[in-house]
Coordinates of C-alpha atoms in Angstrom, one line a residue:
M17 CA 0.0 0.0 0.0
K18 CA 2.8 2.4 0.9
K19 CA 4.6 1.7 -2.4
Q20 CA 1.4 2.2 -4.3
F21 CA 0.8 5.6 -2.7
A22 CA 4.4 6.6 -3.4
A23 CA 4.0 5.5 -7.0
L24 CA 0.8 7.5 -7.3
K25 CA 2.5 10.6 -5.8
N26 CA 5.3 10.3 -8.4
R27 CA 2.8 10.0 -11.2
L28 CA 1.0 13.1 -10.0
T29 CA 4.1 15.3 -9.6
S30 CA 6.5 14.2 -12.4
I31 CA 6.4 13.0 -16.0
S32 CA 9.1 10.5 -15.3
R33 CA 12.0 9.9 -12.8
E34 CA 14.4 11.7 -15.1
E35 CA 12.0 14.5 -16.0
P36 CA 10.3 16.1 -13.0
L37 CA 7.3 18.4 -13.6
N38 CA 8.2 22.1 -13.3
K39 CA 6.1 24.4 -11.0
L40 CA 4.4 26.2 -13.8
S41 CA 3.1 23.0 -15.5
L42 CA 2.0 21.7 -12.1
T43 CA 0.2 24.9 -11.3
A44 CA -1.6 24.7 -14.7
I45 CA -2.6 21.1 -14.0
I46 CA -3.9 21.9 -10.5
I47 CA -6.0 24.8 -12.0
L48 CA -7.5 22.4 -14.5
D49 CA -8.1 19.9 -11.7
I50 CA -10.1 22.5 -9.8
I51 CA -12.2 23.4 -12.8
I52 CA -13.0 19.8 -13.6
L53 CA -13.8 19.1 -10.0
H54 CA -16.2 22.1 -9.9
I55 CA -17.9 20.9 -13.1
L56 CA -18.1 17.4 -11.6
F57 CA -19.9 18.7 -8.5
I58 CA -22.3 20.8 -10.6
G59 CA -23.1 17.7 -12.7
L60 CA -23.5 15.7 -9.5
E61 CA -25.9 18.2 -8.0
D62 CA -28.0 18.4 -11.2
H63 CA -28.1 14.6 -11.3
T64 CA -29.0 14.3 -7.6
R65 CA -31.8 16.9 -8.0
Q66 CA -33.7 14.4 -10.2
L67 CA -34.1 12.2 -7.1
T68 CA -37.2 12.9 -5.1
S69 CA -36.2 14.6 -1.8
A70 CA -38.0 14.5 1.5
S71 CA -39.4 18.1 0.9
E72 CA -40.8 17.0 -2.4
Y73 CA -42.2 13.7 -1.1
M74 CA -44.0 15.6 1.7
P75 CA -44.1 19.4 0.8
H76 CA -44.2 22.0 3.6
T77 CA -47.9 22.7 3.2
A78 CA -48.7 19.0 3.4
R79 CA -46.5 18.6 6.5
E80 CA -48.1 21.6 8.1
M81 CA -51.6 20.4 7.3
V82 CA -51.4 16.6 8.0
I83 CA -48.4 16.1 10.4
Q84 CA -48.4 19.3 12.4
Q85 CA -52.2 19.7 12.1
S86 CA -51.9 23.5 12.3
W87 CA -54.9 23.9 9.9
T88 CA -57.9 24.7 12.0
P89 CA -61.5 25.8 11.0
A90 CA -60.4 29.4 12.0
N91 CA -57.4 29.7 9.8
R92 CA -57.6 27.1 7.1
I93 CA -59.1 29.4 4.5
S94 CA -56.3 31.9 5.1
K95 CA -53.7 29.1 4.7
L96 CA -55.3 27.7 1.6
Q97 CA -55.7 31.2 -0.1
P98 CA -52.0 31.6 -1.1
L99 CA -52.0 28.1 -2.7
V100 CA -55.1 28.6 -4.7
L101 CA -53.9 32.0 -5.9
A102 CA -50.2 30.9 -6.4
D103 CA -50.3 30.7 -10.2
R104 CA -52.0 34.1 -10.4
N105 CA -49.8 36.0 -8.0
N106 CA -46.4 34.8 -9.2
L107 CA -44.8 37.0 -11.9
R108 CA -41.3 35.3 -12.2
Y109 CA -40.3 34.0 -15.6
R110 CA -38.8 30.8 -14.1
Y111 CA -41.8 30.2 -11.8
E112 CA -42.7 26.6 -11.2
S113 CA -46.3 25.9 -10.3
P114 CA -47.0 23.9 -7.1
F115 CA -49.5 21.9 -9.2
D116 CA -47.1 20.6 -11.7
E117 CA -48.0 17.0 -12.6
Q118 CA -44.4 15.7 -12.2
K119 CA -44.2 17.3 -8.7
I120 CA -47.6 15.8 -7.6
K121 CA -46.7 12.4 -9.0
V122 CA -43.7 11.9 -6.6
M123 CA -45.6 13.0 -3.5
H124 CA -47.0 10.8 -0.7
P125 CA -50.5 9.5 -1.7
D126 CA -52.2 11.7 0.9
A127 CA -50.2 14.8 -0.3
Q128 CA -51.2 13.9 -3.8
R129 CA -54.9 13.9 -2.9
F130 CA -54.5 17.3 -1.3
Y131 CA -52.6 19.0 -4.1
S132 CA -54.8 17.3 -6.8
Q133 CA -57.9 18.7 -5.1
A134 CA -56.3 22.1 -4.6
K135 CA -55.4 22.2 -8.3
I136 CA -59.0 21.6 -9.2
L137 CA -60.1 24.4 -6.9
S138 CA -57.5 26.8 -8.3
E139 CA -58.9 26.3 -11.8
D140 CA -62.5 27.0 -10.7
K141 CA -63.2 30.5 -11.8
A142 CA -66.1 31.2 -9.5
L143 CA -64.1 30.0 -6.4
H144 CA -61.0 31.8 -7.7
S145 CA -63.0 35.0 -7.7
L146 CA -64.2 34.5 -4.1
F147 CA -60.6 34.0 -2.9
L148 CA -59.4 37.0 -4.8
N149 CA -62.1 39.2 -3.4
R150 CA -61.4 37.9 0.1
K151 CA -57.7 38.6 -0.4
K152 CA -58.5 42.2 -1.4
A153 CA -60.9 42.7 1.5
A154 CA -58.4 41.2 4.0
E155 CA -55.6 43.5 2.8
E156 CA -57.9 46.5 3.0
R157 CA -59.0 45.6 6.5
S158 CA -55.3 45.2 7.5
R159 CA -54.5 48.7 6.3
T160 CA -57.6 50.1 8.0
E161 CA -56.6 48.4 11.3
N162 CA -53.2 50.0 11.1
A163 CA -54.8 53.4 10.4
F164 CA -57.2 52.9 13.3
E165 CA -54.4 52.1 15.7
K166 CA -52.6 55.4 14.7
A167 CA -55.9 57.4 15.0
K168 CA -56.5 55.8 18.5
K169 CA -53.0 56.8 19.6
S170 CA -53.5 60.3 18.3
Y171 CA -56.9 60.5 20.1
D172 CA -55.4 59.4 23.4
T173 CA -52.6 62.0 23.1
Q174 CA -54.9 64.8 22.2
L175 CA -57.3 63.9 24.9
L176 CA -54.6 64.3 27.5
E177 CA -53.5 67.6 26.0
N178 CA -57.1 68.9 25.9
I179 CA -57.8 67.9 29.5
A180 CA -54.8 70.0 30.4
N181 CA -56.0 72.9 28.2
A182 CA -59.7 72.5 29.0
A183 CA -60.6 72.2 25.3
R184 CA -62.1 69.2 23.5
T185 CA -62.3 70.2 19.8
G186 CA -59.2 68.2 18.7
A187 CA -60.1 65.2 20.7
N188 CA -63.6 65.1 19.2
A189 CA -62.2 65.2 15.7
A190 CA -59.8 62.3 16.4
A191 CA -62.6 60.3 18.0
T192 CA -64.7 60.8 14.9
T193 CA -61.9 59.6 12.7
A194 CA -61.3 56.5 14.9
Q195 CA -65.0 55.7 14.9
Q196 CA -65.1 55.8 11.0
Y197 CA -62.1 53.4 10.8
N198 CA -63.8 51.1 13.3
E199 CA -67.0 51.1 11.3
K200 CA -65.0 50.3 8.1
I201 CA -63.3 47.4 9.9
G202 CA -66.7 46.0 10.9
R203 CA -68.0 46.3 7.3
L204 CA -64.9 44.6 5.8
T205 CA -65.1 41.9 8.4
G206 CA -68.7 41.3 7.4
E207 CA -67.6 41.1 3.7
I208 CA -64.8 38.6 4.6
D209 CA -67.2 36.4 6.6
A210 CA -69.7 36.4 3.7
L211 CA -67.0 35.4 1.3
E212 CA -65.7 32.7 3.6
N213 CA -69.3 31.3 3.9
G214 CA -69.4 31.2 0.1
I215 CA -66.0 29.4 0.0
N216 CA -67.0 26.8 2.6
A217 CA -70.3 26.1 0.8
H218 CA -68.4 25.0 -2.3
P219 CA -68.5 21.2 -2.7
G220 CA -64.8 21.1 -3.7
I221 CA -63.8 22.9 -0.6
Q222 CA -65.9 20.5 1.6
T223 CA -64.0 17.6 -0.1
L224 CA -60.7 19.3 0.6
W225 CA -61.5 19.9 4.3
K226 CA -62.0 16.1 4.7
I227 CA -58.5 15.6 3.4
V228 CA -57.1 18.3 5.6
S229 CA -58.5 16.7 8.8
P230 CA -57.2 13.1 9.0
N231 CA -57.9 11.1 12.2
D232 CA -55.2 10.0 14.6
A233 CA -54.7 6.6 12.9
E234 CA -54.3 8.2 9.4
R235 CA -51.9 10.8 10.8
D236 CA -49.8 8.1 12.5
R237 CA -49.6 6.2 9.2
I238 CA -48.5 9.2 7.3
V239 CA -45.9 10.1 9.9
K240 CA -44.6 6.5 9.8
D241 CA -44.3 6.7 6.0
Y242 CA -42.5 10.0 6.1
K243 CA -40.0 8.7 8.7
R244 CA -39.4 5.6 6.6
F245 CA -38.7 7.7 3.6
Q246 CA -36.3 9.9 5.5
F247 CA -34.5 6.9 6.9
W248 CA -33.8 5.3 3.4
F249 CA -33.3 8.5 1.5
P250 CA -29.5 8.9 2.3
L251 CA -28.9 5.4 1.0
K252 CA -31.0 6.0 -2.1
E253 CA -29.2 9.3 -2.7
L254 CA -25.8 7.7 -2.5
A255 CA -26.8 4.9 -4.9
W256 CA -28.2 7.5 -7.3
Q257 CA -25.0 9.6 -7.1
L258 CA -22.8 6.6 -7.7
V259 CA -24.7 6.0 -10.9
F260 CA -23.3 9.3 -12.1
L261 CA -19.8 9.0 -10.5
L262 CA -18.8 5.4 -11.1
P263 CA -18.8 5.5 -15.0
I264 CA -16.5 8.6 -14.9
F265 CA -14.3 7.0 -12.3
G266 CA -14.2 3.7 -14.3
T267 CA -13.3 5.6 -17.5
F268 CA -10.4 7.5 -15.9
Y269 CA -9.2 4.3 -14.2
W270 CA -9.1 2.4 -17.5
W271 CA -7.3 5.3 -19.2
N272 CA -4.8 5.5 -16.3
S273 CA -4.1 1.7 -16.3
R274 CA -3.7 1.7 -20.1
S275 CA -1.3 4.7 -20.0
I276 CA 0.9 3.1 -17.3
K277 CA 0.9 -0.2 -19.2
K278 CA 2.0 1.5 -22.5
D279 CA 4.5 3.7 -20.6
N280 CA 3.0 7.0 -21.9
P281 CA 4.2 9.6 -19.4
I282 CA 2.0 12.6 -20.5
Q283 CA -1.2 10.5 -20.5
T284 CA -0.2 8.8 -17.2
L285 CA 0.2 12.3 -15.6
I286 CA -3.1 13.6 -16.8
S287 CA -5.1 10.4 -16.2
S288 CA -3.6 10.1 -12.7
H289 CA -4.9 13.6 -11.8
L290 CA -8.3 12.8 -13.4
L291 CA -8.5 9.6 -11.4
V292 CA -7.9 11.5 -8.1
I293 CA -10.4 14.1 -9.1
A294 CA -13.1 11.4 -9.9
S295 CA -12.3 9.7 -6.5
L296 CA -12.8 12.7 -4.4
P297 CA -16.6 13.1 -4.7
I298 CA -17.0 9.3 -4.1
I299 CA -15.0 9.5 -0.9
L300 CA -16.7 12.6 0.3
K301 CA -20.2 11.2 -0.3
L302 CA -19.3 8.0 1.5
I303 CA -18.0 10.0 4.5
E304 CA -21.1 12.2 4.3
L305 CA -23.3 9.1 4.5
V306 CA -21.4 7.7 7.5
I307 CA -21.5 11.0 9.3
D308 CA -25.3 11.3 8.6
L309 CA -26.2 7.8 9.7
I310 CA -23.9 7.0 12.6
P311 CA -24.8 10.1 14.8
E312 CA -28.5 9.7 13.9
H313 CA -28.9 6.1 14.7
F314 CA -25.9 4.6 16.6
F315 CA -25.1 7.4 19.0
K316 CA -28.8 8.2 19.6
N317 CA -29.4 4.7 20.8
L318 CA -26.0 4.6 22.7
F319 CA -26.8 7.8 24.6
K320 CA -30.2 6.5 25.4
F321 CA -28.8 3.3 26.8
L322 CA -26.0 5.1 28.8
K323 CA -28.5 7.5 30.3
S324 CA -30.8 4.7 31.4
L325 CA -27.9 3.2 33.4
H326 CA -26.6 6.6 34.6
L327 CA -23.3 5.9 32.9
M328 CA -22.9 9.0 30.7
A329 CA -19.5 9.5 32.4
L330 CA -18.2 6.5 30.3
W331 CA -18.8 8.5 27.1
H332 CA -16.7 11.4 28.3
Y333 CA -13.9 9.0 29.4
F334 CA -14.0 7.5 26.0
L335 CA -13.8 10.9 24.3
I336 CA -10.7 11.8 26.5
F337 CA -8.9 8.6 25.6
A338 CA -9.9 8.8 21.9
I339 CA -8.5 12.4 21.7
I340 CA -5.2 11.3 23.4
I341 CA -4.8 8.4 21.0
I342 CA -5.6 10.6 18.0
G343 CA -3.0 13.1 19.2
L344 CA -0.4 10.4 19.6
L345 CA -1.0 9.1 16.1
I346 CA -0.7 12.6 14.6
V347 CA 2.6 13.1 16.5
C348 CA 3.9 9.7 15.3
F349 CA 2.9 10.4 11.8
I350 CA 4.6 13.8 11.7
Q351 CA 7.8 12.4 13.3
R352 CA 8.0 9.3 11.2
K353 CA 6.8 10.5 7.9
L354 CA 7.6 14.2 7.8
F355 CA 10.5 14.7 10.2
N356 CA 12.2 11.3 10.5
K357 CA 15.9 10.9 11.0
Q358 CA 16.7 10.1 7.3
K359 CA 14.8 13.2 6.0
V360 CA 16.5 15.4 8.6
L361 CA 19.9 14.2 7.6
Q362 CA 19.1 14.7 3.9
K363 CA 17.9 18.3 4.5
R364 CA 21.1 19.1 6.5
L365 CA 23.2 17.5 3.7
A366 CA 21.4 19.6 1.1
R367 CA 22.2 22.8 3.1
G368 CA 25.8 21.8 3.6
A369 CA 25.3 21.5 7.4
C370 CA 26.6 19.0 9.9
T371 CA 24.5 15.8 10.2
A372 CA 24.7 15.9 14.0
C373 CA 24.7 19.6 15.2
S374 CA 23.2 21.2 12.0
K375 CA 25.8 24.0 11.9
R376 CA 27.1 24.9 8.4
L377 CA 30.3 23.1 7.4
P378 CA 33.3 24.6 5.7
P379 CA 33.6 23.5 2.0
G380 CA 35.1 19.9 1.8
A381 CA 35.0 19.3 5.6
V382 CA 35.2 15.6 6.5
Y383 CA 34.6 16.2 10.2
C384 CA 32.5 18.9 11.8
P385 CA 34.7 21.6 13.3
F386 CA 32.0 22.3 15.9
C387 CA 31.1 18.8 17.3
G388 CA 33.7 16.6 15.6
T389 CA 31.2 14.3 14.0
G390 CA 32.4 12.5 10.8
Q391 CA 30.4 13.4 7.7
L392 CA 31.3 10.3 5.6
R393 CA 30.6 6.6 5.8
T394 CA 31.8 3.6 3.8
C395 CA 29.5 2.4 0.9
T396 CA 28.6 -1.3 1.4
A397 CA 28.7 -1.9 -2.3
C398 CA 31.9 -0.2 -3.6
G399 CA 33.7 0.5 -0.3
K400 CA 34.3 4.1 -1.0
Q401 CA 33.5 7.1 1.3
T402 CA 30.1 8.7 0.7
P403 CA 28.2 11.4 2.7
S404 CA 26.5 9.8 5.6
G405 CA 23.2 11.7 5.2
G406 CA 22.7 10.7 1.5
A407 CA 20.3 8.1 0.4
C408 CA 22.6 6.8 -2.3
C409 CA 26.4 6.4 -2.8
I410 CA 27.9 9.3 -4.8
H411 CA 30.3 6.8 -6.6
C412 CA 28.1 3.8 -7.5
G413 CA 24.6 5.0 -6.8
T414 CA 23.7 2.1 -4.5
N415 CA 20.9 2.9 -2.1
Q416 CA 22.3 3.3 1.4
T417 CA 19.0 3.7 3.4
G418 CA 18.5 -0.1 3.9
H419 CA 22.1 -0.6 5.3

């Protein structure tokens, strides 16, 4: 495994052992990698969007109506109104109707019933007119109520001032204005009540209200279906994303293997980078699935079990020891892979420094003038003296790291 990673690293950063990749070419390739990776994620997002999500399976309005049961006889007309008038009120060019057949087709059966019936109601011209008139009357009443509140505050202020000045002319005028607003509010409320009575009397609305008010058994069934969909959705999403990613990964893997077999350095370099780029989304999606499922299911049950036994302290002990172990592994990796003895010696040799004390040596020095350490050793192959920090003999090229 270690040798394979080292070989992959060489293929990513050099054309061949004799021809290393210069920094400008490597920069250009990395920029291309970033562009291709960006396009790959955009394509993955567009492909994933074709899969039915939880919000499409049970839209917000349906969840609010059936699961949360926040639609009551007092507010359900107000909640239904924006949906019935949705197609009329939206002016965006890229607007998508909530009653699109493809959208309704992928919904939960009970949500389908609701949206199909709401679509029929939105196309009823007489009912549409009732909702539109109610909307206008409600907006007018809202404006009048705001004006009434302002007039009431003005009346209260003037009344206090007039009491102090022993005059009531301004207060009477303010009271008259407030009374007019109050009368208008009453008239508009009567209009809205009459319109709502007309809406409730419509046969299609009565059918919809039956759908909106499921009994407890029906609600429990719908909630169970929705939870089941949410549970399996991450696995379905990953499988659907792999349908998009695996052919690309397979193509790049085949190209890379063929390039290595035919010893084509340029194609090996490019295909190696593309293979890594195609691997990243797969690895990230697998990690995302693990992170999504493990905390949601495993840890939830684990915490529940520990709490029932009053042993939550065990979890914190585990976290402390886990962090210590991770820290030790990180330190070991840094020391053994990045700053091991052989690499330190090679860096000191490259700087012309002593392999022991790291102080710069005079040109041609065999021993360090500061600590007296010898800078040469005998090659096991040719028997000649070679720098002790070097990986290979300077005379015969034999690798010295294994001796």
